[in-house]
Tab-separated table of C-alpha atoms in Angstrom:
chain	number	residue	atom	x	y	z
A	382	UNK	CA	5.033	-22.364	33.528
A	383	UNK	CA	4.004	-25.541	31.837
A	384	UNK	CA	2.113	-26.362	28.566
A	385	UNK	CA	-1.585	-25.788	28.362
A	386	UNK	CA	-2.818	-25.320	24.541
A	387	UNK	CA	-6.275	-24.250	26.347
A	388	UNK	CA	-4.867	-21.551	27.825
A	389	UNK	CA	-2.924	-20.467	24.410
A	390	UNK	CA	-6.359	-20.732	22.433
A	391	UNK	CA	-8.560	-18.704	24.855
A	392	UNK	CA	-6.463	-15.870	24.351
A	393	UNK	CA	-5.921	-16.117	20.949
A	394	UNK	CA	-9.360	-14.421	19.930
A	395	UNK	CA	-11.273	-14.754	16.409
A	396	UNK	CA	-8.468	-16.730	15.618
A	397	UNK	CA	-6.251	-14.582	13.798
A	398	UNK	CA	-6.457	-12.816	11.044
A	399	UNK	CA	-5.738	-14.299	7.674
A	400	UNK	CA	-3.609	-12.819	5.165
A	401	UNK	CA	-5.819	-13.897	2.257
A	402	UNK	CA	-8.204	-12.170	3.620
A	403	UNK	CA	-7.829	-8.531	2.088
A	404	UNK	CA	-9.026	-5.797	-0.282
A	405	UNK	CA	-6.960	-2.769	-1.690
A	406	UNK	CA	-8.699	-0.310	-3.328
A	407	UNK	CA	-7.419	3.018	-4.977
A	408	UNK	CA	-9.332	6.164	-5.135
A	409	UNK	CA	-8.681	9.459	-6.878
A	410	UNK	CA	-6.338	7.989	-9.229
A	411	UNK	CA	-4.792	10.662	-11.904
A	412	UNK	CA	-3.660	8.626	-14.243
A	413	UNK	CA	-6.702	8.625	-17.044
A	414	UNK	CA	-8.548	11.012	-14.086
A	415	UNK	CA	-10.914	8.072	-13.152
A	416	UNK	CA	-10.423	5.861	-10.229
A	417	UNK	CA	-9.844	2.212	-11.543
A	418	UNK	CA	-12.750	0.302	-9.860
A	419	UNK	CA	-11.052	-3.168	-11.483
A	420	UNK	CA	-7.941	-2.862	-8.882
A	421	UNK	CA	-9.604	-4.235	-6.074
A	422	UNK	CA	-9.957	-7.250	-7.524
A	423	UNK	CA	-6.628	-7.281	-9.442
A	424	UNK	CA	-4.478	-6.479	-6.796
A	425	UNK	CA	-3.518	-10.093	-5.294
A	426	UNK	CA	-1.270	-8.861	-2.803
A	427	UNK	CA	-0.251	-5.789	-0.224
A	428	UNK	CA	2.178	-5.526	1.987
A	429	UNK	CA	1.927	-3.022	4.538
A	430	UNK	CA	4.476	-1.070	5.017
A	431	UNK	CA	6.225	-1.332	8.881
A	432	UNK	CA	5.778	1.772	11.349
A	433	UNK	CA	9.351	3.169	12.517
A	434	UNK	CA	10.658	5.915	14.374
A	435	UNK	CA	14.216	6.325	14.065
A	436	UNK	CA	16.232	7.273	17.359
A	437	UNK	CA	17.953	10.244	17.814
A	438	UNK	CA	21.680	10.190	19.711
A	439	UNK	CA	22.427	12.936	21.840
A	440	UNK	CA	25.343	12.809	24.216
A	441	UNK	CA	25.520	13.814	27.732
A	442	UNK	CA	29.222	13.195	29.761
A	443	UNK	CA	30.652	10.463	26.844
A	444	UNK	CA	26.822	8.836	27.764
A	445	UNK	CA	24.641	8.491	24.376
A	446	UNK	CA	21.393	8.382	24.818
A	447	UNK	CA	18.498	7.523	22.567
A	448	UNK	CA	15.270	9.697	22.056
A	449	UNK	CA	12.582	9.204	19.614
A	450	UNK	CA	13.259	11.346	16.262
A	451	UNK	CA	11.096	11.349	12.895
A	452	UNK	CA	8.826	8.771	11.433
A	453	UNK	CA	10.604	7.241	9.089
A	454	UNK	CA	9.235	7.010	5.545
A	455	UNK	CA	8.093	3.699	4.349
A	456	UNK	CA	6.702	2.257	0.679
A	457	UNK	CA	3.263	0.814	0.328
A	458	UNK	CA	3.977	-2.317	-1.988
A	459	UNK	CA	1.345	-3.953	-4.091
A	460	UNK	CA	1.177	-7.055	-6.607
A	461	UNK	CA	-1.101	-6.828	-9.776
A	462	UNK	CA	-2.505	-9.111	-12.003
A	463	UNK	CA	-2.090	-7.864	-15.507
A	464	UNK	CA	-5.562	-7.873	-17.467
A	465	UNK	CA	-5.350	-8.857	-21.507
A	466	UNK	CA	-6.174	-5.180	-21.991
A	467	UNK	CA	-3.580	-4.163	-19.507
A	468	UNK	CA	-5.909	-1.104	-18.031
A	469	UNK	CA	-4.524	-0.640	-14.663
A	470	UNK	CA	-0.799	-1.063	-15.721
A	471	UNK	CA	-1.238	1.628	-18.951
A	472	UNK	CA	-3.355	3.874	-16.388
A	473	UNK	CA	-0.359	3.444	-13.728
A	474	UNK	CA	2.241	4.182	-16.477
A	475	UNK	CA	0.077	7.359	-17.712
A	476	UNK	CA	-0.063	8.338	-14.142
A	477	UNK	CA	3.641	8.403	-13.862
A	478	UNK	CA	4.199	9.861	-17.182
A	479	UNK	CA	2.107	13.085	-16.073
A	480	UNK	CA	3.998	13.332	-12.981
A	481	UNK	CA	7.591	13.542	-14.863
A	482	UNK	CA	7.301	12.713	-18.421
A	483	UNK	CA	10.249	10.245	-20.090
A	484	UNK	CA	10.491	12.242	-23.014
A	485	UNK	CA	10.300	15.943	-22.081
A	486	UNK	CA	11.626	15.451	-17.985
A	487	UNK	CA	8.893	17.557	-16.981
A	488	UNK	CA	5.958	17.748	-14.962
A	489	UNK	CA	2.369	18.019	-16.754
A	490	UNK	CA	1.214	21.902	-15.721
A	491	UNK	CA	-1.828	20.249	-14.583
A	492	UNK	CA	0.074	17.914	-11.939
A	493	UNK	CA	1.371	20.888	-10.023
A	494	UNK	CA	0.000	20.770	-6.863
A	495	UNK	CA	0.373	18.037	-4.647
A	496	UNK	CA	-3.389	16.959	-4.661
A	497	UNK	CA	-3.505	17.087	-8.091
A	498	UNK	CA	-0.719	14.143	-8.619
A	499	UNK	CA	-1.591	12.007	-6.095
A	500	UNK	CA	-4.769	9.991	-5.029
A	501	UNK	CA	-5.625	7.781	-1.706
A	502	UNK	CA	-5.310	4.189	-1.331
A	503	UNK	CA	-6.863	1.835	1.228
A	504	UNK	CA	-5.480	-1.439	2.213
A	505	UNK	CA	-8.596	-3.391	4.228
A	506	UNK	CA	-8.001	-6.489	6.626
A	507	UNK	CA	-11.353	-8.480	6.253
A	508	UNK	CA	-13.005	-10.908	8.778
A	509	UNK	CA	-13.431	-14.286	8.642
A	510	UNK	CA	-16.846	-14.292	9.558
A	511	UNK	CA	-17.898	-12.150	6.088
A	512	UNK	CA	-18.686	-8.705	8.582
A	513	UNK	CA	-16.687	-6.257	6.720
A	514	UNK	CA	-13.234	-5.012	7.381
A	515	UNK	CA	-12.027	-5.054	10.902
A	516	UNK	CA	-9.435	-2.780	9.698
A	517	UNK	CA	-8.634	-0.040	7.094
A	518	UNK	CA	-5.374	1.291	6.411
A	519	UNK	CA	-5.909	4.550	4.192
A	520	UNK	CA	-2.736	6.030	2.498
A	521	UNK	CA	-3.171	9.684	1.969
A	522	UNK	CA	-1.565	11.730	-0.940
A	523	UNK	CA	-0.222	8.279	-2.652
A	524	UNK	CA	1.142	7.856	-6.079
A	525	UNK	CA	3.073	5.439	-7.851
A	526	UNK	CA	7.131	5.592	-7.433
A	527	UNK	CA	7.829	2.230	-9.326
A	528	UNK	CA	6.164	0.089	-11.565
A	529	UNK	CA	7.713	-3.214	-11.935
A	530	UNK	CA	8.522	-5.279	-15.168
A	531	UNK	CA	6.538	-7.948	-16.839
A	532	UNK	CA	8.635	-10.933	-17.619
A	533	UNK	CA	7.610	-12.965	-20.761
A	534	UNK	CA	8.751	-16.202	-21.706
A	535	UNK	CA	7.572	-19.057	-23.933
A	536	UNK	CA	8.128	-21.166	-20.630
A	537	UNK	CA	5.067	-20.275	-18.780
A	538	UNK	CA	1.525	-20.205	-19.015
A	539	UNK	CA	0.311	-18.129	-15.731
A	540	UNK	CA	-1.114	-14.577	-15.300
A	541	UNK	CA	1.214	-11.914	-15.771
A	542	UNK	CA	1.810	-10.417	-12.286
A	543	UNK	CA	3.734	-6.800	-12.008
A	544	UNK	CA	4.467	-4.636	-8.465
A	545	UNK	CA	3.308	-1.555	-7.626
A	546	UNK	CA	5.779	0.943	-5.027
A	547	UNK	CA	3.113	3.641	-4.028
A	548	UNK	CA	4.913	6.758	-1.769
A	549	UNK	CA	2.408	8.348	0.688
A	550	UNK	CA	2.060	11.518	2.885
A	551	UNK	CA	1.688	9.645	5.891
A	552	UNK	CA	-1.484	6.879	6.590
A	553	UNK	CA	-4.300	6.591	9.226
A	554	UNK	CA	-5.719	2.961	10.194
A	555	UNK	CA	-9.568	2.741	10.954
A	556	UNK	CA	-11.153	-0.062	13.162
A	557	UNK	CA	-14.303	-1.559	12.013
A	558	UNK	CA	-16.664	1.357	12.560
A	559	UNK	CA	-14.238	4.024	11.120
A	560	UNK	CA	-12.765	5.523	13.578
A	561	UNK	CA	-9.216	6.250	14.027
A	562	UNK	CA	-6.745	4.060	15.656
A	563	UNK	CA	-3.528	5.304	13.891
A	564	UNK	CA	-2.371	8.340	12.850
A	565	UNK	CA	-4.592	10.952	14.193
């Protein structure tokens, strides 16, 4: 087969997508019982989590042979610019505080059921051409497992950044008019 960009580019339709090109938004979020319309614009960076189901080894006559087992469970991770006020990182740390609390090691009563300690979050791949998303990625029953240190230092003058590890019942991805690719 020889070289022919031509033939590369005419296959390689809209482009590509661009990985600046991106908005994460969380809904139902427990942590002040609001959702936190600010985090779609503070939340420079996703990274969606891979799709894996882990083999299962059976063995027939000293033969092992693979067969597809469980999904395994993956972390959404996000990166957050801290505001002055610090709003989405004290609602984030009040969110995790109802779900087990540092000093008492216990679960607010009204964070019992699952629903009521976890929200949804959506992860949305946007076009290049300013049309909308031509995906959605919605993560159902998410809350925050982690949420990452600040560093400080007299040495630097940028935006405080922290991480976000959100756990997640299990996700569905939309295409551009909403209907289900993933996860039906």
């Amino acid at each position: 087969m020889s070289f022919n960009i031509d033939t590369f580019t005419s296959n390689f339709k809209r482009g590509g997508a661009l990985g600046s090109l991106f908005e994460c938004s969380l809904e139902a979020a427990k942590g002040s019982g609001m959702t936190i319309a600010d985090f779609k614009f503070m939340c420079k960076g996703a990274v969606l989590p891979a799709s894996t189901i882990e083999p299962g080894t059976i063995t027939y006559m000293g033969r092992a042979l693979q067969i597809p087992g469980n999904r395994a469970a993956q972390q959404l991770n996000t990166d957050v610019y801290n505001d002055e006020g610090m709003e989405i990182r004290n609602h984030i740390e009040n969110w995790m505080e109802m779900i087990n609390s540092h000093r008492t090691n216990a679960r607010q009563t009204s964070m019992s059921a699952v629903t009521k300690y976890t929200g949804k979050l959506q992860v949305k791949q946007l076009s290049k051409e300013d049309t909308g998303a031509v995906k959605t990625y919605q993560f159902i029953n998410a809350w925050p497992s982690s949420c990452a240190e600040v560093p400080l230092s007299w040495e630097t003058n940028e935006i405080q950044t922290f991480a976000i590890t959100w756990e997640y019942s299990y996700w569905v991805g939309l295409n551009e008019s909403g209907g289900i690719v993933a996860g039906k």
